Amino acid sequence: MASLNARAMLVSLVILLVLGGLWEALNQPPPASKQLTEYELMMGAADQQARVPPPSKVLAHAWKELSNPFYDAGPNDKGIGIQLAYSLYRVITGFVAAALVAIPLGFVIGMSPLMHRALNPFIQVLRPISPLAWMPLALFVIRDSEQSAIFVIFICSIWPMLINTAFGVANVRSDWVNVARTHELSQLQTAFQVILPAAAPTILTGMRISIGIAWLVIVAAEMLVGGTGIGYYVWNEWNNLDLNSVIFSILMIGIIGMLLDMALGTVAKLVEYEE
Amino acid sequence: MSKHFVRVEGLSKVYPSKQKDTVVFEDVNIGIDKGEFVCIIGHSGCGKSTILNVLAGLDEPTLGVVTMDEKEVSGPSLDRGVVFQNYSLLPWLNTLENVNFGVKARFRDWNSKQVAEHSSKFLAMVGLSEALTKKPSELSGGMRQRVSIARAFATSPKLLLLDEPFGALDALTRGVIQDELIKIWGETQQTVFMITHDVDEAILLADRILLMSNGPNARVAESVVIDIPRPRNRANIIEDPHYYKIRNHLVNFLINRSSDELPSADGEGGVTLSVNPARQEIFKKTNESIKAIAAN
Ligand SMILES: Nc1ncnc2c1ncn2[C@@H]1O[C@H](COP(=O)(O)OP(=O)(O)O)[C@@H](O)[C@H]1O
Ligand SMILES: [Mg+2]
């Protein structure tokens, strides 16, 4: 009997083949019955019915794109690698900035009941705001679409990290804090040697949620501001009616999102502990 | 109450509430000499842990003062090491790192090699040299408590506070660790204040046992001197003719008298049961010869 992992992989493969096969079979163009004029072809007469490109086409397209991901042929024609790099740059910049604010602030809120109560109303009001709702204001104040996108990522990344950090810090077992106290650790030493490692798994969970949301939001934000990035790319290819590219970029968005989560998952494993 | 190393005077703990204040204990007086091993026994809820936490500086009394070395206790200090019932090891650190944590805090100018050597020495005393890189989650309860004890002794506090350190362990493991505690205590001559609910454990370890009456309004009702000669171990102690006399007295107190309205004892000196001068003389001699042997 193969291991559970091996069997699960087999099932995944079967599901992939079945779904891919169905998709392929249901989306074949009808056999051309007669020779069409170039004009008819241009008007789409060959294919009255809108049809999603089959996986074979998408894969062929993906191969082509991925074999030269970083070409740059002007503002409307850049390789997928360049577009993803733009998006990643924005997400990571916004996310890191958010972490630099949220984690220390979360410590303050978690350690001080006064600050918790004082800041809670702001958090409760600001948190439910859709990050994209900030965009017009950001554009007006910052006057730069690039930085506005980063700001939107910043604002949407901040809440899960802030709330998880505060929760993790506030719920560090009092026994461990007492260990710090009986060893005469200063506030700062206690924060770094006891509270940070104790709360790290909870903080990392917040960071994973944040990066997930940031990656969701960047696509929408780039559709809005345009110019560069994977979100802009999807929308641009839609305008070009290039569905091959649209599906291909959807897949790439999924894969990059998964990789981002896996990266933070690896870090989370490092700080995990068992009681 | 004068010359004692640790003095607890007029200690009370009251939890105020709208209906009726809860007086957990009141007018508790304890004196502990340097190098003395004092156990405190009482029924659950009478406030033993609260007293210990006040001694540690982790909790504050409603009334009364605690002084150690003529200085008032007003907060936690490295001079008072605490071993909690639930071990309180930091789960993200391994055995050696947990002890290093204490040693580094104590000896701040040591380099990491000195710290590790010192920690290893104390871990060896509790037989954990083989488990240095294990995380607490990979250790049994007994092993965790050993780490915790090693950490406390390695910081050489002036007063060691133990809150039912063996309460969660099975009888066999408990016995082994008790022997280790006796050994390590014999080597370091620590002053120890320990809570236990196990009468035999108290007789085995203590120079003196404090008996608390039941709460609310609990008090330290009696102080019983244990004059069984040292070194003691679990095998030879029950052969001592004095053993059952003490044991019966303690059990009788816990079962029959602890719920009575008892006056506060002064929690020092205290009754020695049936002091027989001839016996005391023998004890003294054996003790001296043991010391002489140990000195050689
Ligand atoms: N916040 C509180 N309000 C009222 N009573 C309390 C509070 N905290 C502890 N107590 C009481 O204090 C008593 C002493 O507890 P503790 O020192 O843990 O006892 P022990 O260690 O002897 O079992 C308990 O009876 C408990 O009910
Ligand atoms: Mg207790």
PDB file of C-alpha atoms in Angstrom, chain A residues 3-227:
ATOM      1  CA  SER A   3       1.693   6.101   1.516  1.00  0.00           C
ATOM      2  CA  LEU A   4      -1.219   8.457   2.081  1.00  0.00           C
ATOM      3  CA  ASN A   5       0.658  11.244   0.325  1.00  0.00           C
ATOM      4  CA  ALA A   6       1.286   9.165  -2.750  1.00  0.00           C
ATOM      5  CA  ARG A   7      -2.337   8.101  -2.960  1.00  0.00           C
ATOM      6  CA  ALA A   8      -3.550  11.665  -2.464  1.00  0.00           C
ATOM      7  CA  MET A   9      -1.289  12.782  -5.286  1.00  0.00           C
ATOM      8  CA  LEU A  10      -2.714  10.106  -7.511  1.00  0.00           C
ATOM      9  CA  VAL A  11      -6.273  11.239  -6.784  1.00  0.00           C
ATOM     10  CA  SER A  12      -5.277  14.865  -7.459  1.00  0.00           C
ATOM     11  CA  LEU A  13      -3.835  13.816 -10.784  1.00  0.00           C
ATOM     12  CA  VAL A  14      -7.001  11.929 -11.726  1.00  0.00           C
ATOM     13  CA  ILE A  15      -9.163  14.929 -10.851  1.00  0.00           C
ATOM     14  CA  LEU A  16      -6.889  17.185 -12.883  1.00  0.00           C
ATOM     15  CA  LEU A  17      -7.049  14.884 -15.896  1.00  0.00           C
ATOM     16  CA  VAL A  18     -10.840  14.489 -15.712  1.00  0.00           C
ATOM     17  CA  LEU A  19     -11.521  18.209 -15.356  1.00  0.00           C
ATOM     18  CA  GLY A  20      -8.890  19.115 -17.934  1.00  0.00           C
ATOM     19  CA  GLY A  21     -10.259  16.503 -20.318  1.00  0.00           C
ATOM     20  CA  LEU A  22     -13.825  17.772 -19.955  1.00  0.00           C
ATOM     21  CA  TRP A  23     -12.686  21.331 -20.478  1.00  0.00           C
ATOM     22  CA  GLU A  24     -10.728  20.290 -23.565  1.00  0.00           C
ATOM     23  CA  ALA A  25     -13.554  18.206 -25.007  1.00  0.00           C
ATOM     24  CA  LEU A  26     -16.281  20.788 -24.482  1.00  0.00           C
ATOM     25  CA  ASN A  27     -14.373  23.650 -26.035  1.00  0.00           C
ATOM     26  CA  GLN A  28     -13.275  22.385 -29.441  1.00  0.00           C
ATOM     27  CA  PRO A  29     -13.970  24.810 -32.264  1.00  0.00           C
ATOM     28  CA  PRO A  30     -16.528  23.374 -34.744  1.00  0.00           C
ATOM     29  CA  PRO A  31     -15.054  22.007 -37.962  1.00  0.00           C
ATOM     30  CA  ALA A  32     -15.009  24.693 -40.584  1.00  0.00           C
ATOM     31  CA  SER A  33     -17.775  23.808 -43.042  1.00  0.00           C
ATOM     32  CA  LYS A  34     -16.771  26.224 -45.692  1.00  0.00           C
ATOM     33  CA  GLN A  35     -13.953  28.484 -46.542  1.00  0.00           C
ATOM     34  CA  LEU A  36     -14.504  31.865 -44.908  1.00  0.00           C
ATOM     35  CA  THR A  37     -13.423  35.127 -46.304  1.00  0.00           C
ATOM     36  CA  GLU A  38     -10.924  37.130 -44.352  1.00  0.00           C
ATOM     37  CA  TYR A  39     -13.675  39.643 -43.603  1.00  0.00           C
ATOM     38  CA  GLU A  40     -15.917  36.981 -42.110  1.00  0.00           C
ATOM     39  CA  LEU A  41     -13.071  35.670 -40.013  1.00  0.00           C
ATOM     40  CA  MET A  42     -12.413  39.128 -38.674  1.00  0.00           C
ATOM     41  CA  MET A  43     -16.048  39.568 -37.729  1.00  0.00           C
ATOM     42  CA  GLY A  44     -15.961  36.296 -35.797  1.00  0.00           C
ATOM     43  CA  ALA A  45     -18.350  34.563 -38.120  1.00  0.00           C
ATOM     44  CA  ALA A  46     -16.409  31.371 -37.849  1.00  0.00           C
ATOM     45  CA  ASP A  47     -17.430  31.002 -34.298  1.00  0.00           C
ATOM     46  CA  GLN A  48     -20.714  32.507 -33.303  1.00  0.00           C
ATOM     47  CA  GLN A  49     -20.644  30.928 -29.926  1.00  0.00           C
ATOM     48  CA  ALA A  50     -18.255  32.454 -27.337  1.00  0.00           C
ATOM     49  CA  ARG A  51     -15.869  29.757 -26.361  1.00  0.00           C
ATOM     50  CA  VAL A  52     -13.221  29.465 -23.664  1.00  0.00           C
ATOM     51  CA  PRO A  53      -9.899  28.327 -25.096  1.00  0.00           C
ATOM     52  CA  PRO A  54      -9.187  24.658 -24.260  1.00  0.00           C
ATOM     53  CA  PRO A  55      -6.335  23.738 -21.915  1.00  0.00           C
ATOM     54  CA  SER A  56      -4.122  22.638 -24.766  1.00  0.00           C
ATOM     55  CA  LYS A  57      -4.227  26.158 -26.176  1.00  0.00           C
ATOM     56  CA  VAL A  58      -3.694  27.729 -22.774  1.00  0.00           C
ATOM     57  CA  LEU A  59      -0.747  25.476 -22.040  1.00  0.00           C
ATOM     58  CA  ALA A  60       0.846  26.202 -25.389  1.00  0.00           C
ATOM     59  CA  HIS A  61       0.400  29.883 -24.676  1.00  0.00           C
ATOM     60  CA  ALA A  62       1.800  29.478 -21.165  1.00  0.00           C
ATOM     61  CA  TRP A  63       4.838  27.770 -22.569  1.00  0.00           C
ATOM     62  CA  LYS A  64       5.420  30.623 -24.958  1.00  0.00           C
ATOM     63  CA  GLU A  65       4.989  33.255 -22.248  1.00  0.00           C
ATOM     64  CA  LEU A  66       7.100  31.468 -19.682  1.00  0.00           C
ATOM     65  CA  SER A  67       9.966  30.825 -22.052  1.00  0.00           C
ATOM     66  CA  ASN A  68      10.422  34.582 -22.327  1.00  0.00           C
ATOM     67  CA  PRO A  69       8.861  36.064 -19.204  1.00  0.00           C
ATOM     68  CA  PHE A  70      10.838  39.284 -18.975  1.00  0.00           C
ATOM     69  CA  TYR A  71      10.559  40.793 -22.446  1.00  0.00           C
ATOM     70  CA  ASP A  72       9.624  44.418 -22.601  1.00  0.00           C
ATOM     71  CA  ALA A  73       8.117  45.704 -25.827  1.00  0.00           C
ATOM     72  CA  GLY A  74       6.577  48.939 -24.688  1.00  0.00           C
ATOM     73  CA  PRO A  75       3.951  49.938 -22.145  1.00  0.00           C
ATOM     74  CA  ASN A  76       1.263  47.575 -23.407  1.00  0.00           C
ATOM     75  CA  ASP A  77       3.399  44.564 -24.089  1.00  0.00           C
ATOM     76  CA  LYS A  78       5.522  43.265 -21.241  1.00  0.00           C
ATOM     77  CA  GLY A  79       6.342  39.714 -20.214  1.00  0.00           C
ATOM     78  CA  ILE A  80       4.348  38.031 -17.467  1.00  0.00           C
ATOM     79  CA  GLY A  81       7.465  37.946 -15.275  1.00  0.00           C
ATOM     80  CA  ILE A  82       7.743  41.729 -15.365  1.00  0.00           C
ATOM     81  CA  GLN A  83       4.058  42.171 -14.541  1.00  0.00           C
ATOM     82  CA  LEU A  84       4.257  39.745 -11.632  1.00  0.00           C
ATOM     83  CA  ALA A  85       7.431  41.398 -10.394  1.00  0.00           C
ATOM     84  CA  TYR A  86       5.618  44.755 -10.289  1.00  0.00           C
ATOM     85  CA  SER A  87       2.764  43.252  -8.322  1.00  0.00           C
ATOM     86  CA  LEU A  88       5.065  41.396  -5.961  1.00  0.00           C
ATOM     87  CA  TYR A  89       7.088  44.521  -5.357  1.00  0.00           C
ATOM     88  CA  ARG A  90       3.929  46.423  -4.385  1.00  0.00           C
ATOM     89  CA  VAL A  91       2.584  43.649  -2.232  1.00  0.00           C
ATOM     90  CA  ILE A  92       5.844  43.076  -0.401  1.00  0.00           C
ATOM     91  CA  THR A  93       6.531  46.788   0.129  1.00  0.00           C
ATOM     92  CA  GLY A  94       3.028  47.421   1.456  1.00  0.00           C
ATOM     93  CA  PHE A  95       3.079  44.276   3.535  1.00  0.00           C
ATOM     94  CA  VAL A  96       6.455  44.967   5.147  1.00  0.00           C
ATOM     95  CA  ALA A  97       5.427  48.537   5.927  1.00  0.00           C
ATOM     96  CA  ALA A  98       2.213  47.221   7.476  1.00  0.00           C
ATOM     97  CA  ALA A  99       4.151  44.671   9.548  1.00  0.00           C
ATOM     98  CA  LEU A 100       6.491  47.382  10.816  1.00  0.00           C
ATOM     99  CA  VAL A 101       3.492  49.327  12.082  1.00  0.00           C
ATOM    100  CA  ALA A 102       1.132  46.513  13.074  1.00  0.00           C
ATOM    101  CA  ILE A 103       3.462  44.305  15.108  1.00  0.00           C
ATOM    102  CA  PRO A 104       4.838  46.982  17.465  1.00  0.00           C
ATOM    103  CA  LEU A 105       1.395  48.543  17.766  1.00  0.00           C
ATOM    104  CA  GLY A 106      -0.090  45.113  18.413  1.00  0.00           C
ATOM    105  CA  PHE A 107       2.434  44.677  21.231  1.00  0.00           C
ATOM    106  CA  VAL A 108       1.341  47.955  22.785  1.00  0.00           C
ATOM    107  CA  ILE A 109      -2.331  47.045  22.514  1.00  0.00           C
ATOM    108  CA  GLY A 110      -1.727  43.530  23.792  1.00  0.00           C
ATOM    109  CA  MET A 111       0.329  44.631  26.772  1.00  0.00           C
ATOM    110  CA  SER A 112      -1.675  47.660  27.833  1.00  0.00           C
ATOM    111  CA  PRO A 113      -5.373  47.283  28.600  1.00  0.00           C
ATOM    112  CA  LEU A 114      -5.616  51.078  28.497  1.00  0.00           C
ATOM    113  CA  MET A 115      -4.288  51.288  24.952  1.00  0.00           C
ATOM    114  CA  HIS A 116      -6.468  48.361  23.960  1.00  0.00           C
ATOM    115  CA  ARG A 117      -9.573  50.214  25.025  1.00  0.00           C
ATOM    116  CA  ALA A 118      -8.385  53.529  23.642  1.00  0.00           C
ATOM    117  CA  LEU A 119      -7.533  52.215  20.183  1.00  0.00           C
ATOM    118  CA  ASN A 120     -10.256  49.629  19.820  1.00  0.00           C
ATOM    119  CA  PRO A 121     -12.933  52.016  18.453  1.00  0.00           C
ATOM    120  CA  PHE A 122     -10.593  53.179  15.679  1.00  0.00           C
ATOM    121  CA  ILE A 123      -9.747  49.631  14.722  1.00  0.00           C
ATOM    122  CA  GLN A 124     -13.385  48.613  14.685  1.00  0.00           C
ATOM    123  CA  VAL A 125     -14.325  51.461  12.353  1.00  0.00           C
ATOM    124  CA  LEU A 126     -11.319  51.322  10.048  1.00  0.00           C
ATOM    125  CA  ARG A 127     -11.084  47.563   9.665  1.00  0.00           C
ATOM    126  CA  PRO A 128     -14.326  46.910   7.754  1.00  0.00           C
ATOM    127  CA  ILE A 129     -13.511  49.520   5.098  1.00  0.00           C
ATOM    128  CA  SER A 130     -12.827  47.907   1.750  1.00  0.00           C
ATOM    129  CA  PRO A 131      -9.207  48.662   0.950  1.00  0.00           C
ATOM    130  CA  LEU A 132     -10.207  49.888  -2.505  1.00  0.00           C
ATOM    131  CA  ALA A 133     -12.409  52.542  -0.950  1.00  0.00           C
ATOM    132  CA  TRP A 134      -9.190  54.236   0.135  1.00  0.00           C
ATOM    133  CA  MET A 135      -7.952  54.448  -3.439  1.00  0.00           C
ATOM    134  CA  PRO A 136      -9.476  57.805  -4.490  1.00  0.00           C
ATOM    135  CA  LEU A 137      -8.300  59.448  -1.302  1.00  0.00           C
ATOM    136  CA  ALA A 138      -4.862  57.880  -1.701  1.00  0.00           C
ATOM    137  CA  LEU A 139      -4.614  59.069  -5.284  1.00  0.00           C
ATOM    138  CA  PHE A 140      -5.635  62.565  -4.258  1.00  0.00           C
ATOM    139  CA  VAL A 141      -3.240  62.816  -1.348  1.00  0.00           C
ATOM    140  CA  ILE A 142      -0.269  60.884  -2.705  1.00  0.00           C
ATOM    141  CA  ARG A 143      -0.687  61.885  -6.351  1.00  0.00           C
ATOM    142  CA  ASP A 144       1.094  58.776  -7.544  1.00  0.00           C
ATOM    143  CA  SER A 145      -0.683  55.639  -8.716  1.00  0.00           C
ATOM    144  CA  GLU A 146       2.219  53.345  -7.846  1.00  0.00           C
ATOM    145  CA  GLN A 147       2.432  54.554  -4.272  1.00  0.00           C
ATOM    146  CA  SER A 148      -1.332  54.632  -3.933  1.00  0.00           C
ATOM    147  CA  ALA A 149      -1.453  50.934  -4.781  1.00  0.00           C
ATOM    148  CA  ILE A 150       1.209  50.294  -2.165  1.00  0.00           C
ATOM    149  CA  PHE A 151      -0.794  52.304   0.334  1.00  0.00           C
ATOM    150  CA  VAL A 152      -3.884  50.208  -0.371  1.00  0.00           C
ATOM    151  CA  ILE A 153      -1.859  47.053   0.259  1.00  0.00           C
ATOM    152  CA  PHE A 154      -0.506  48.599   3.444  1.00  0.00           C
ATOM    153  CA  ILE A 155      -3.956  49.423   4.756  1.00  0.00           C
ATOM    154  CA  CYS A 156      -5.442  46.002   4.003  1.00  0.00           C
ATOM    155  CA  SER A 157      -2.456  44.106   5.427  1.00  0.00           C
ATOM    156  CA  ILE A 158      -2.408  45.935   8.687  1.00  0.00           C
ATOM    157  CA  TRP A 159      -5.571  44.623  10.351  1.00  0.00           C
ATOM    158  CA  PRO A 160      -5.007  40.869  10.576  1.00  0.00           C
ATOM    159  CA  MET A 161      -1.445  41.412  11.786  1.00  0.00           C
ATOM    160  CA  LEU A 162      -2.485  44.046  14.297  1.00  0.00           C
ATOM    161  CA  ILE A 163      -5.344  42.020  15.716  1.00  0.00           C
ATOM    162  CA  ASN A 164      -3.433  38.752  15.859  1.00  0.00           C
ATOM    163  CA  THR A 165      -0.395  40.352  17.448  1.00  0.00           C
ATOM    164  CA  ALA A 166      -2.513  42.047  20.098  1.00  0.00           C
ATOM    165  CA  PHE A 167      -4.381  38.816  20.772  1.00  0.00           C
ATOM    166  CA  GLY A 168      -1.224  36.714  20.917  1.00  0.00           C
ATOM    167  CA  VAL A 169       0.543  39.147  23.206  1.00  0.00           C
ATOM    168  CA  ALA A 170      -2.423  39.572  25.540  1.00  0.00           C
ATOM    169  CA  ASN A 171      -2.811  35.818  25.890  1.00  0.00           C
ATOM    170  CA  VAL A 172       0.754  34.846  26.702  1.00  0.00           C
ATOM    171  CA  ARG A 173       0.488  32.503  29.679  1.00  0.00           C
ATOM    172  CA  SER A 174       0.964  34.369  32.919  1.00  0.00           C
ATOM    173  CA  ASP A 175       3.304  31.585  34.115  1.00  0.00           C
ATOM    174  CA  TRP A 176       5.795  32.518  31.431  1.00  0.00           C
ATOM    175  CA  VAL A 177       5.533  36.185  32.264  1.00  0.00           C
ATOM    176  CA  ASN A 178       6.101  35.248  35.904  1.00  0.00           C
ATOM    177  CA  VAL A 179       9.239  33.385  34.877  1.00  0.00           C
ATOM    178  CA  ALA A 180      10.466  36.608  33.309  1.00  0.00           C
ATOM    179  CA  ARG A 181       9.507  38.575  36.417  1.00  0.00           C
ATOM    180  CA  THR A 182      11.229  36.234  38.861  1.00  0.00           C
ATOM    181  CA  HIS A 183      14.354  36.438  36.714  1.00  0.00           C
ATOM    182  CA  GLU A 184      14.284  40.246  36.867  1.00  0.00           C
ATOM    183  CA  LEU A 185      14.027  40.728  33.118  1.00  0.00           C
ATOM    184  CA  SER A 186      13.437  44.293  31.996  1.00  0.00           C
ATOM    185  CA  GLN A 187      10.313  45.209  30.036  1.00  0.00           C
ATOM    186  CA  LEU A 188      12.249  45.102  26.796  1.00  0.00           C
ATOM    187  CA  GLN A 189      13.918  41.774  27.616  1.00  0.00           C
ATOM    188  CA  THR A 190      10.559  40.311  28.573  1.00  0.00           C
ATOM    189  CA  ALA A 191       9.087  41.507  25.291  1.00  0.00           C
ATOM    190  CA  PHE A 192      11.852  39.980  23.186  1.00  0.00           C
ATOM    191  CA  GLN A 193      12.739  36.860  25.164  1.00  0.00           C
ATOM    192  CA  VAL A 194       9.350  35.739  26.391  1.00  0.00           C
ATOM    193  CA  ILE A 195       6.396  37.506  24.812  1.00  0.00           C
ATOM    194  CA  LEU A 196       7.659  37.596  21.235  1.00  0.00           C
ATOM    195  CA  PRO A 197       8.511  33.878  21.023  1.00  0.00           C
ATOM    196  CA  ALA A 198       5.323  32.995  22.892  1.00  0.00           C
ATOM    197  CA  ALA A 199       3.129  35.058  20.577  1.00  0.00           C
ATOM    198  CA  ALA A 200       5.101  34.369  17.397  1.00  0.00           C
ATOM    199  CA  PRO A 201       2.854  31.575  16.083  1.00  0.00           C
ATOM    200  CA  THR A 202      -0.233  33.776  16.454  1.00  0.00           C
ATOM    201  CA  ILE A 203       1.566  36.711  14.856  1.00  0.00           C
ATOM    202  CA  LEU A 204       2.645  34.529  11.938  1.00  0.00           C
ATOM    203  CA  THR A 205      -0.939  33.406  11.433  1.00  0.00           C
ATOM    204  CA  GLY A 206      -1.905  37.062  11.170  1.00  0.00           C
ATOM    205  CA  MET A 207       0.889  37.642   8.680  1.00  0.00           C
ATOM    206  CA  ARG A 208      -0.283  34.763   6.528  1.00  0.00           C
ATOM    207  CA  ILE A 209      -3.828  36.093   6.479  1.00  0.00           C
ATOM    208  CA  SER A 210      -2.476  39.539   5.618  1.00  0.00           C
ATOM    209  CA  ILE A 211      -0.332  38.447   2.717  1.00  0.00           C
ATOM    210  CA  GLY A 212      -3.261  36.433   1.347  1.00  0.00           C
ATOM    211  CA  ILE A 213      -5.532  39.460   1.473  1.00  0.00           C
ATOM    212  CA  ALA A 214      -2.815  41.687   0.030  1.00  0.00           C
ATOM    213  CA  TRP A 215      -2.437  39.385  -2.943  1.00  0.00           C
ATOM    214  CA  LEU A 216      -6.195  39.404  -3.490  1.00  0.00           C
ATOM    215  CA  VAL A 217      -6.356  43.170  -3.297  1.00  0.00           C
ATOM    216  CA  ILE A 218      -3.377  43.958  -5.538  1.00  0.00           C
ATOM    217  CA  VAL A 219      -5.148  42.497  -8.587  1.00  0.00           C
ATOM    218  CA  ALA A 220      -8.157  44.713  -8.079  1.00  0.00           C
ATOM    219  CA  ALA A 221      -6.021  47.727  -7.241  1.00  0.00           C
ATOM    220  CA  GLU A 222      -3.951  47.365 -10.394  1.00  0.00           C
ATOM    221  CA  MET A 223      -7.079  46.982 -12.484  1.00  0.00           C
ATOM    222  CA  LEU A 224      -8.087  50.355 -11.107  1.00  0.00           C
ATOM    223  CA  VAL A 225      -4.845  52.271 -11.435  1.00  0.00           C
ATOM    224  CA  GLY A 226      -3.516  50.550 -14.548  1.00  0.00           C
ATOM    225  CA  GLY A 227      -0.081  50.842 -16.052  1.00  0.00           C
TER     226      GLY A 227
END
